[in-house]
Short mmCIF file of C-alpha atoms in Angstrom, two decimals:
data_model
loop_
_atom_site.label_atom_id
_atom_site.label_comp_id
_atom_site.label_asym_id
_atom_site.label_seq_id
_atom_site.Cartn_x
_atom_site.Cartn_y
_atom_site.Cartn_z
CA UNK X 1155 67.29 87.48 45.94
CA UNK X 1156 69.92 86.19 43.52
CA UNK X 1157 71.80 82.74 44.87
CA UNK X 1158 76.00 82.79 44.07
CA UNK X 1159 76.87 79.39 41.95
CA UNK X 1160 79.92 78.67 42.40
CA UNK X 1161 82.69 76.84 40.65
CA UNK X 1162 86.03 75.55 41.14
CA UNK X 1163 87.95 76.22 38.61
CA UNK X 1164 92.06 75.93 39.30
CA UNK X 1165 92.31 76.62 42.58
CA UNK X 1166 90.56 79.34 42.25
CA UNK X 1167 86.46 78.91 43.16
CA UNK X 1168 84.99 81.64 40.76
CA UNK X 1169 81.20 83.18 41.56
CA UNK X 1170 78.42 83.31 39.47
CA UNK X 1171 75.34 84.97 38.96
CA UNK X 1172 75.40 87.91 40.63
CA UNK X 1173 72.83 91.35 40.50
CA UNK X 1174 75.01 94.09 39.46
CA UNK X 1175 73.79 98.27 39.53
CA UNK X 1176 75.78 100.86 38.09
CA UNK X 1177 77.87 103.62 40.45
CA UNK X 1178 78.31 107.49 40.07
CA UNK X 1179 81.79 108.79 41.40
CA UNK X 1180 81.69 110.11 45.23
CA UNK X 1181 81.09 107.37 48.56
CA UNK X 1182 80.49 104.30 45.70
CA UNK X 1183 81.13 102.37 48.17
CA UNK X 1184 79.30 103.08 51.21
CA UNK X 1185 76.42 103.72 49.25
CA UNK X 1186 76.78 99.62 46.91
CA UNK X 1187 76.19 98.49 50.61
CA UNK X 1188 73.32 99.74 52.24
CA UNK X 1189 71.92 98.89 48.68
CA UNK X 1190 73.48 95.01 48.81
CA UNK X 1191 72.21 95.17 52.63
CA UNK X 1192 68.69 96.71 51.84
CA UNK X 1193 68.32 93.43 49.48
CA UNK X 1194 69.87 90.60 52.21
CA UNK X 1195 73.44 90.52 50.53
CA UNK X 1196 75.78 88.00 52.03
CA UNK X 1197 78.44 88.97 49.61
CA UNK X 1198 79.78 92.30 47.71
CA UNK X 1199 82.17 92.67 44.58
CA UNK X 1200 84.06 96.22 44.64
CA UNK X 1201 86.45 96.66 42.64
CA UNK X 1202 89.24 99.42 42.69
CA UNK X 1203 88.66 102.69 44.64
CA UNK X 1204 85.78 104.23 41.74
CA UNK X 1205 84.25 101.42 40.22
CA UNK X 1206 81.61 102.26 37.06
CA UNK X 1207 79.46 99.08 39.03
CA UNK X 1208 79.29 96.44 41.43
CA UNK X 1209 77.09 93.30 42.41
CA UNK X 1210 76.05 91.17 45.17
CA UNK X 1211 74.55 88.33 46.05
CA UNK X 1212 73.24 85.65 48.15
CA UNK X 1213 75.82 82.56 49.18
CA UNK X 1214 74.87 79.80 51.07
CA UNK X 1215 77.06 78.70 54.25
CA UNK X 1216 80.20 76.91 53.38
CA UNK X 1217 79.38 76.95 49.72
CA UNK X 1218 82.90 77.09 49.57
CA UNK X 1219 83.94 74.46 50.70
CA UNK X 1220 86.15 75.97 52.95
CA UNK X 1221 87.81 79.39 54.06
CA UNK X 1222 88.82 79.71 50.64
CA UNK X 1223 87.63 83.31 49.37
CA UNK X 1224 85.43 82.84 45.72
CA UNK X 1225 86.15 85.67 43.30
CA UNK X 1226 83.75 87.14 40.77
CA UNK X 1227 82.98 85.81 37.27
CA UNK X 1228 82.10 88.36 35.48
CA UNK X 1229 83.76 91.38 37.35
CA UNK X 1230 87.39 88.77 36.67
CA UNK X 1231 85.56 89.68 32.62
CA UNK X 1232 85.54 93.24 33.06
CA UNK X 1233 89.55 93.49 34.11
CA UNK X 1234 90.24 91.18 30.78
CA UNK X 1235 88.78 94.11 28.69
CA UNK X 1236 88.81 97.04 30.22
CA UNK X 1237 87.52 99.00 26.99
CA UNK X 1238 84.63 99.29 24.35
CA UNK X 1239 81.62 96.66 25.26
CA UNK X 1240 82.02 93.05 24.95
CA UNK X 1241 80.03 89.69 25.82
CA UNK X 1242 80.47 85.98 25.69
CA UNK X 1243 78.16 83.21 26.70
CA UNK X 1244 79.84 80.30 28.56
CA UNK X 1245 79.09 77.19 29.22
CA UNK X 1246 79.04 76.27 33.12
CA UNK X 1247 78.31 72.43 33.13
CA UNK X 1248 76.14 71.17 33.77
CA UNK X 1249 74.32 74.01 35.44
CA UNK X 1250 73.88 75.82 32.01
CA UNK X 1251 75.05 78.53 29.54
CA UNK X 1252 76.44 82.14 31.93
CA UNK X 1253 75.78 84.81 30.07
CA UNK X 1254 78.56 88.06 30.38
CA UNK X 1255 78.46 91.84 28.90
CA UNK X 1256 81.05 94.38 29.86
CA UNK X 1257 80.91 97.74 28.16
CA UNK X 1258 83.89 99.86 29.17
CA UNK X 1259 85.58 98.06 32.67
CA UNK X 1260 81.73 97.69 33.52
CA UNK X 1261 79.73 94.97 34.48
CA UNK X 1262 76.35 95.67 32.54
CA UNK X 1263 72.67 95.20 34.33
CA UNK X 1264 70.91 92.49 33.92
CA UNK X 1265 73.72 90.16 32.90
CA UNK X 1266 76.32 87.68 34.67
CA UNK X 1267 73.23 85.23 34.77
CA UNK X 1268 73.59 81.19 34.19
CA UNK X 1269 71.29 79.93 32.54
CA UNK X 1270 69.58 76.42 31.52
CA UNK X 1271 68.99 75.67 27.98
CA UNK X 1272 70.66 77.76 25.27
CA UNK X 1273 67.86 78.99 23.29
CA UNK X 1274 67.18 80.39 26.30
CA UNK X 1275 71.14 82.32 26.32
CA UNK X 1276 70.62 82.76 23.32
CA UNK X 1277 67.53 85.19 22.50
CA UNK X 1278 69.07 86.95 26.39
CA UNK X 1279 71.96 88.23 23.41
CA UNK X 1280 69.92 88.53 21.06
CA UNK X 1281 68.05 91.14 23.09
CA UNK X 1282 71.58 92.52 24.57
CA UNK X 1283 73.16 92.74 20.55
CA UNK X 1284 69.65 95.20 20.03
CA UNK X 1285 70.52 97.75 23.27
CA UNK X 1286 74.23 97.79 22.26
CA UNK X 1287 74.58 98.08 18.95
CA UNK X 1288 78.81 97.81 18.82
CA UNK X 1289 78.93 95.43 21.34
CA UNK X 1290 81.33 92.11 20.34
CA UNK X 1291 80.56 88.86 20.25
CA UNK X 1292 83.52 86.50 21.82
CA UNK X 1293 82.95 82.96 21.36
CA UNK X 1294 84.85 80.69 24.10
CA UNK X 1295 86.56 78.06 21.60
CA UNK X 1296 88.10 80.78 19.19
CA UNK X 1297 88.40 83.95 21.63
CA UNK X 1298 90.41 81.49 24.00
CA UNK X 1299 87.37 82.36 26.85
CA UNK X 1300 87.21 79.83 28.77
CA UNK X 1301 86.87 79.30 32.67
CA UNK X 1302 90.60 79.29 33.50
CA UNK X 1303 92.05 82.52 31.50
CA UNK X 1304 89.14 84.08 34.35
CA UNK X 1305 90.18 82.43 37.12
CA UNK X 1306 93.76 83.54 35.94
CA UNK X 1307 92.19 87.05 36.25
CA UNK X 1308 90.71 86.85 39.96
CA UNK X 1309 92.78 89.69 42.02
CA UNK X 1310 91.98 91.15 45.67
CA UNK X 1311 89.60 93.76 43.53
CA UNK X 1312 87.60 90.88 42.04
CA UNK X 1313 86.87 88.82 45.46
CA UNK X 1314 83.80 88.53 47.02
CA UNK X 1315 83.08 90.53 50.34
CA UNK X 1316 81.29 90.05 52.98
CA UNK X 1317 78.62 92.37 54.20
CA UNK X 1318 77.80 90.73 57.82
CA UNK X 1319 73.65 89.97 56.62
CA UNK X 1320 74.36 86.92 58.11
CA UNK X 1321 75.61 88.15 61.70
CA UNK X 1322 72.78 90.74 61.82
CA UNK X 1323 70.21 87.62 61.38
CA UNK X 1324 71.17 86.24 64.74
CA UNK X 1325 70.73 89.99 66.48
CA UNK X 1326 67.15 89.73 65.24
CA UNK X 1327 66.24 86.09 65.83
CA UNK X 1328 64.79 86.67 69.00
CA UNK X 1329 62.79 89.30 66.59
CA UNK X 1330 62.19 86.87 64.77
CA UNK X 1331 60.88 84.19 67.37
CA UNK X 1332 58.49 87.23 69.22
CA UNK X 1333 57.09 88.09 66.45
CA UNK X 1334 56.59 84.83 65.14
CA UNK X 1335 53.99 84.24 67.82
CA UNK X 1336 51.91 87.27 67.22
CA UNK X 1337 51.91 86.22 63.67
CA UNK X 1338 49.90 83.45 64.53
CA UNK X 1339 48.13 85.47 67.87
CA UNK X 1340 46.72 87.34 63.97
CA UNK X 1341 47.01 84.24 61.86
CA UNK X 1342 43.67 83.45 64.32
CA UNK X 1343 41.63 85.99 64.23
CA UNK X 1344 40.42 85.88 61.19
CA UNK X 1345 39.78 89.32 60.32
CA UNK X 1346 43.14 89.78 60.59
CA UNK X 1347 44.29 87.62 58.36
CA UNK X 1348 46.43 87.87 55.14
CA UNK X 1349 46.93 84.02 54.52
CA UNK X 1350 44.48 81.91 52.56
CA UNK X 1351 43.55 79.14 55.63
CA UNK X 1352 42.15 75.95 53.54
CA UNK X 1353 39.68 74.56 55.80
CA UNK X 1354 36.35 77.03 54.94
CA UNK X 1355 36.87 76.80 51.19
CA UNK X 1356 37.74 72.93 51.76
CA UNK X 1357 40.63 73.06 49.75
CA UNK X 1358 44.26 72.84 50.40
CA UNK X 1359 46.82 75.12 50.36
CA UNK X 1360 48.41 73.85 47.76
CA UNK X 1361 45.85 73.33 45.68
CA UNK X 1362 44.48 77.38 46.66
CA UNK X 1363 47.81 78.30 44.99
CA UNK X 1364 47.77 76.13 42.20
CA UNK X 1365 44.55 77.65 41.26
CA UNK X 1366 45.79 81.34 42.12
CA UNK X 1367 48.80 80.24 39.51
CA UNK X 1368 47.00 79.35 37.08
CA UNK X 1369 45.11 82.36 37.59
CA UNK X 1370 48.18 84.49 37.28
CA UNK X 1371 49.02 82.71 33.87
CA UNK X 1372 45.66 83.32 31.77
CA UNK X 1373 45.78 87.27 32.96
CA UNK X 1374 49.53 87.23 31.82
CA UNK X 1375 48.16 85.60 28.34
CA UNK X 1376 46.28 89.18 28.05
CA UNK X 1377 48.95 90.83 27.99
CA UNK X 1378 51.19 91.28 25.32
CA UNK X 1379 55.00 92.74 25.77
CA UNK X 1380 56.17 94.69 22.97
CA UNK X 1381 59.31 95.27 24.04
CA UNK X 1382 62.90 95.78 22.25
CA UNK X 1383 62.36 93.78 19.72
CA UNK X 1384 58.35 94.71 18.16
CA UNK X 1385 59.73 98.53 19.57
CA UNK X 1386 62.88 98.72 16.37
CA UNK X 1387 60.28 96.63 14.17
CA UNK X 1388 58.11 100.08 14.31
CA UNK X 1389 60.84 101.96 13.53
CA UNK X 1390 62.61 101.01 11.16
CA UNK X 1391 57.98 100.36 10.07
CA UNK X 1392 57.77 104.56 10.08
CA UNK X 1393 61.44 105.23 8.15
CA UNK X 1394 59.82 103.40 5.28
CA UNK X 1395 56.22 105.21 5.25
CA UNK X 1396 57.07 107.61 2.36
CA UNK X 1397 57.49 111.07 2.80
CA UNK X 1398 56.23 112.16 0.00
CA UNK X 1399 54.69 109.81 -3.44
CA UNK X 1400 53.40 110.85 -7.00
CA UNK X 1401 53.03 114.70 -6.04
CA UNK X 1402 51.71 113.72 -2.22
CA UNK X 1403 53.08 115.13 0.90
CA UNK X 1404 52.38 112.51 4.28
CA UNK X 1405 50.84 114.67 7.24
CA UNK X 1406 50.28 112.27 9.40
CA UNK X 1407 50.55 108.52 10.00
CA UNK X 1408 49.18 106.81 13.05
CA UNK X 1409 48.86 103.75 14.46
CA UNK X 1410 47.33 101.69 16.71
CA UNK X 1411 48.19 98.48 18.04
CA UNK X 1412 46.27 95.86 19.14
CA UNK X 1413 48.34 92.65 20.76
CA UNK X 1414 51.27 92.02 17.39
CA UNK X 1415 48.94 93.62 14.82
CA UNK X 1416 49.47 96.84 14.20
CA UNK X 1417 46.45 99.08 12.63
CA UNK X 1418 47.92 102.47 10.38
CA UNK X 1419 46.48 105.66 8.79
CA UNK X 1420 48.16 108.29 6.98
CA UNK X 1421 46.95 110.97 5.70
CA UNK X 1422 48.16 113.43 2.72
CA UNK X 1423 48.03 116.55 1.12
CA UNK X 1424 48.45 117.29 -2.65
CA UNK X 1425 50.82 119.44 -2.93
CA UNK X 1426 52.47 119.22 -6.99
CA UNK X 1427 50.55 120.63 -9.62
CA UNK X 1428 50.33 118.09 -11.75
CA UNK X 1429 49.54 114.84 -8.75
CA UNK X 1430 46.06 113.44 -9.11
CA UNK X 1431 44.10 110.77 -8.14
CA UNK X 1432 44.88 107.88 -11.05
CA UNK X 1433 49.07 108.55 -10.09
CA UNK X 1434 48.88 107.96 -6.29
CA UNK X 1435 46.67 104.53 -6.56
CA UNK X 1436 49.59 103.18 -9.10
CA UNK X 1437 52.64 104.15 -6.84
CA UNK X 1438 51.26 103.17 -3.48
CA UNK X 1439 52.41 99.67 -1.78
CA UNK X 1440 50.30 97.02 -2.25
CA UNK X 1441 49.08 97.07 0.56
CA UNK X 1442 47.12 100.35 0.75
CA UNK X 1443 43.95 101.41 0.98
CA UNK X 1444 43.32 104.71 0.04
CA UNK X 1445 40.36 106.88 0.24
CA UNK X 1446 39.69 110.34 -1.48
CA UNK X 1447 37.99 112.20 1.69
CA UNK X 1448 38.49 115.70 -0.16
CA UNK X 1449 39.87 116.89 -3.50
CA UNK X 1450 42.79 117.44 -1.67
CA UNK X 1451 43.26 115.13 0.66
CA UNK X 1452 43.73 111.07 0.70
CA UNK X 1453 44.00 108.26 3.27
CA UNK X 1454 45.71 105.93 3.15
CA UNK X 1455 45.47 102.34 5.55
CA UNK X 1456 47.38 99.18 6.28
CA UNK X 1457 48.38 97.08 8.40
CA UNK X 1458 51.23 94.78 9.61
CA UNK X 1459 52.46 92.92 12.64
CA UNK X 1460 55.26 92.85 15.45
CA UNK X 1461 56.68 89.69 17.59
CA UNK X 1462 55.91 90.47 20.66
CA UNK X 1463 55.95 88.17 24.13
CA UNK X 1464 54.01 87.34 26.46
CA UNK X 1465 53.53 88.44 30.20
CA UNK X 1466 55.23 86.29 33.07
CA UNK X 1467 57.94 86.95 34.94
CA UNK X 1468 60.76 86.16 33.27
CA UNK X 1469 60.17 88.81 30.74
CA UNK X 1470 59.49 91.86 31.91
CA UNK X 1471 61.42 93.90 34.77
CA UNK X 1472 60.74 94.64 38.73
CA UNK X 1473 60.21 97.59 40.07
CA UNK X 1474 63.10 98.27 41.02
CA UNK X 1475 65.03 97.20 38.06
CA UNK X 1476 62.68 100.41 36.74
CA UNK X 1477 63.10 102.44 39.07
CA UNK X 1478 67.06 102.41 38.93
CA UNK X 1479 67.71 101.54 35.43
CA UNK X 1480 65.18 101.99 32.97
CA UNK X 1481 63.60 105.63 35.22
CA UNK X 1482 67.74 106.47 35.36
CA UNK X 1483 67.69 105.83 31.39
CA UNK X 1484 65.58 107.79 30.18
CA UNK X 1485 66.58 110.55 32.42
CA UNK X 1486 69.33 110.51 30.84
CA UNK X 1487 68.22 110.81 27.42
CA UNK X 1488 65.43 113.11 28.38
CA UNK X 1489 66.99 116.91 27.57
CA UNK X 1490 65.86 114.85 23.44
CA UNK X 1491 62.39 115.37 24.32
CA UNK X 1492 59.60 117.98 24.15
CA UNK X 1493 57.19 115.36 26.46
CA UNK X 1494 58.20 112.53 29.06
CA UNK X 1495 55.50 111.50 30.47
CA UNK X 1496 55.22 109.03 33.80
CA UNK X 1497 52.34 108.17 35.04
CA UNK X 1498 51.97 107.01 38.91
CA UNK X 1499 51.46 102.75 39.27
CA UNK X 1500 48.80 101.56 39.42
CA UNK X 1501 47.65 97.66 39.94
CA UNK X 1502 46.99 94.77 37.59
CA UNK X 1503 44.09 92.79 38.83
CA UNK X 1504 44.10 89.50 38.55
CA UNK X 1505 40.68 88.13 38.68
CA UNK X 1506 40.88 85.06 42.56
CA UNK X 1507 39.87 81.66 41.34
CA UNK X 1508 36.72 79.70 42.54
CA UNK X 1509 36.61 77.29 44.96
CA UNK X 1510 34.26 73.98 43.93
CA UNK X 1511 31.43 76.55 45.63
CA UNK X 1512 31.78 79.24 43.23
CA UNK X 1513 33.31 81.96 46.23
CA UNK X 1514 36.57 83.53 45.49
CA UNK X 1515 39.85 82.08 46.85
CA UNK X 1516 41.35 84.37 49.05
CA UNK X 1517 44.59 84.79 47.83
CA UNK X 1518 47.65 82.85 49.33
CA UNK X 1519 50.41 85.28 51.29
CA UNK X 1520 53.94 85.61 48.86
CA UNK X 1521 52.66 85.82 45.32
CA UNK X 1522 54.26 88.46 43.13
CA UNK X 1523 51.99 91.28 41.74
CA UNK X 1524 52.52 93.10 38.46
CA UNK X 1525 51.67 97.62 38.12
CA UNK X 1526 51.54 99.48 35.01
CA UNK X 1527 52.28 102.52 34.26
CA UNK X 1528 50.97 105.19 31.78
CA UNK X 1529 53.65 106.10 29.79
CA UNK X 1530 53.65 109.05 26.86
CA UNK X 1531 56.90 109.71 24.76
CA UNK X 1532 57.33 113.11 22.18
CA UNK X 1533 59.64 114.35 20.85
CA UNK X 1534 61.90 114.57 17.49
CA UNK X 1535 61.08 110.33 15.12
CA UNK X 1536 65.53 110.97 15.97
CA UNK X 1537 65.92 110.96 19.04
CA UNK X 1538 63.12 107.48 19.55
CA UNK X 1539 66.06 105.13 19.02
CA UNK X 1540 67.71 106.73 22.64
CA UNK X 1541 64.34 105.55 23.48
CA UNK X 1542 65.22 101.75 22.24
CA UNK X 1543 67.47 100.21 24.00
CA UNK X 1544 65.20 100.67 27.82
CA UNK X 1545 61.40 99.83 26.00
CA UNK X 1546 61.95 96.21 27.50
CA UNK X 1547 58.74 95.64 29.85
CA UNK X 1548 56.56 98.58 27.70
CA UNK X 1549 52.99 97.62 25.76
CA UNK X 1550 52.33 100.38 23.56
CA UNK X 1551 48.92 101.72 22.53
CA UNK X 1552 49.66 104.50 19.62
CA UNK X 1553 52.41 105.79 18.26
CA UNK X 1554 51.35 109.27 15.50
CA UNK X 1555 54.38 110.69 13.61
CA UNK X 1556 53.14 113.94 11.80
CA UNK X 1557 56.19 115.75 9.59
CA UNK X 1558 55.26 119.45 9.64
CA UNK X 1559 57.23 122.05 8.85
CA UNK X 1560 59.97 123.09 11.18
CA UNK X 1561 62.81 126.10 9.53
CA UNK X 1562 65.09 125.65 12.08
CA UNK X 1563 65.98 122.06 13.84
CA UNK X 1564 66.96 121.74 17.90
CA UNK X 1565 67.42 119.33 19.88
CA UNK X 1566 63.53 119.09 20.97
CA UNK X 1567 62.63 119.86 17.21
CA UNK X 1568 62.07 118.41 13.63
CA UNK X 1569 59.55 118.08 10.70
CA UNK X 1570 59.01 114.29 11.80
CA UNK X 1571 57.64 114.42 15.22
CA UNK X 1572 56.48 111.15 16.67
CA UNK X 1573 54.51 110.54 20.37
CA UNK X 1574 54.61 106.95 22.07
CA UNK X 1575 52.29 105.76 23.91
CA UNK X 1576 51.13 102.83 26.24
CA UNK X 1577 52.12 101.19 29.49
CA UNK X 1578 55.08 100.27 31.17
CA UNK X 1579 54.65 96.89 33.19
CA UNK X 1580 56.53 96.05 36.48
CA UNK X 1581 57.55 93.31 38.76
CA UNK X 1582 56.52 93.11 42.14
CA UNK X 1583 59.04 89.83 43.65
CA UNK X 1584 57.40 87.85 46.06
CA UNK X 1585 59.28 89.38 48.99
CA UNK X 1586 58.74 92.74 48.34
CA UNK X 1587 54.55 92.32 47.20
CA UNK X 1588 54.23 94.27 50.26
CA UNK X 1589 55.07 96.81 48.23
CA UNK X 1590 53.15 96.65 45.23
CA UNK X 1591 50.43 99.88 44.93
CA UNK X 1592 47.04 99.23 45.83
CA UNK X 1593 43.88 100.37 44.56
CA UNK X 1594 43.28 102.43 47.14
CA UNK X 1595 47.22 103.80 45.85
CA UNK X 1596 47.65 107.63 46.27
CA UNK X 1597 48.37 109.30 43.19
CA UNK X 1598 52.69 109.95 42.88
CA UNK X 1599 53.54 111.02 39.70
CA UNK X 1600 57.01 109.64 39.15
CA UNK X 1601 58.25 111.44 36.00
CA UNK X 1602 56.08 114.19 34.05
CA UNK X 1603 56.73 117.24 31.09
CA UNK X 1604 58.15 119.39 33.69
CA UNK X 1605 61.78 117.67 34.68
CA UNK X 1606 62.39 113.55 36.74
CA UNK X 1607 63.52 112.91 40.30
CA UNK X 1608 66.64 111.81 40.66
CA UNK X 1609 68.82 108.80 39.65
CA UNK X 1610 71.87 107.42 37.44
CA UNK X 1611 71.51 106.45 33.69
CA UNK X 1612 73.46 103.86 32.52
CA UNK X 1613 73.88 106.01 29.38
CA UNK X 1614 74.73 103.31 27.22
CA UNK X 1615 72.14 103.60 23.75
CA UNK X 1616 72.49 102.90 20.13
CA UNK X 1617 73.49 105.70 17.59
CA UNK X 1618 69.95 107.80 16.77
CA UNK X 1619 69.58 106.76 12.43
CA UNK X 1620 69.62 110.47 10.86
CA UNK X 1621 66.24 111.59 9.60
#
């Protein structure tokens, strides 16, 4: 749950750190309140009759120091910038640095975040600018974006409204008490216990949790996420591969990834009269290794490296965000691809740590978990730029580019056809770990070649480069 930070500025209580989601037209208020209640939020922000987005979070009791209403700083930012794409990093002492971004008057999802370190905020801004090439970054000192200016934009539309969560929690108190008694009885039964009991392993709960945390850290080190930065770098690299060189014409390129390292192989066909091996050897890039399997065919191989992000809770999207935002965005760009495949979620197995006697330790309750889905995108190379902003949690396995003959290009056909294959990783938070997929879970495909599940896409992506 996103805990809301309150800061008094002038005569206004400003709220920071809400979770923001886009809204479609219709019964927006009803849908937003239902989502907020599902996440146990205590407060919600809905600005106007047809808001494009809404925010929700958990506000601790008496956090404002009295009955005074708090106002969303991010929604105030949207009020000040109703058009275009704008972002800023604003100091909020002593907690850290607040990152906020709005697009056409709506707060962008996964912003309105307070980072403890300035480098963390700058890294998040860097990824945001990759996703929104036309983003305008404001500077608090030069552009007058101060907390006082944000507080002055407050009105009834930016106020936090109570969801009634605490009242419902009080009414359910007796049920919780009964469930606690039943849980205690269940814990007394070794066959039904889901919580690590330290006595039989000679370790206390803290030590078991510590060893499991180390096991997760070790497993995370073995998985590299390419994300937006590395995907962008590979896309630029593909555009630099010559389609024709010294009379030889490109047929296909295949690049395979191993963490930050990429190994590429390309096939060229001798097309022009007078083209020969000597000319290709002289014109080829220095890092290419060439071989000539036939009189009219040449093979080139080379390698390069890209940035990678180690997998961790702060570097991949949650399963809920992927279901609501990422898949919706993919559905929005689906017409630009001939094939989009999203496989079922499969758990990422973490080998259990061992006790001093070499026995596997039981997994403590409340740990987060990971799952992954195979992804496969095929279409014109130009369409990949639409996918680029929505690749934050992807680790690529292979990328193939084919140069063919398409006399009449269409939305999903082109001479340059690309296939991107990899794995989409998703995080299940501790309070939702019970919903994580199990190894025995039935196969349920979320998106395949014939279509996709319903959803609402953000529709925000950069322009496609020409081919």
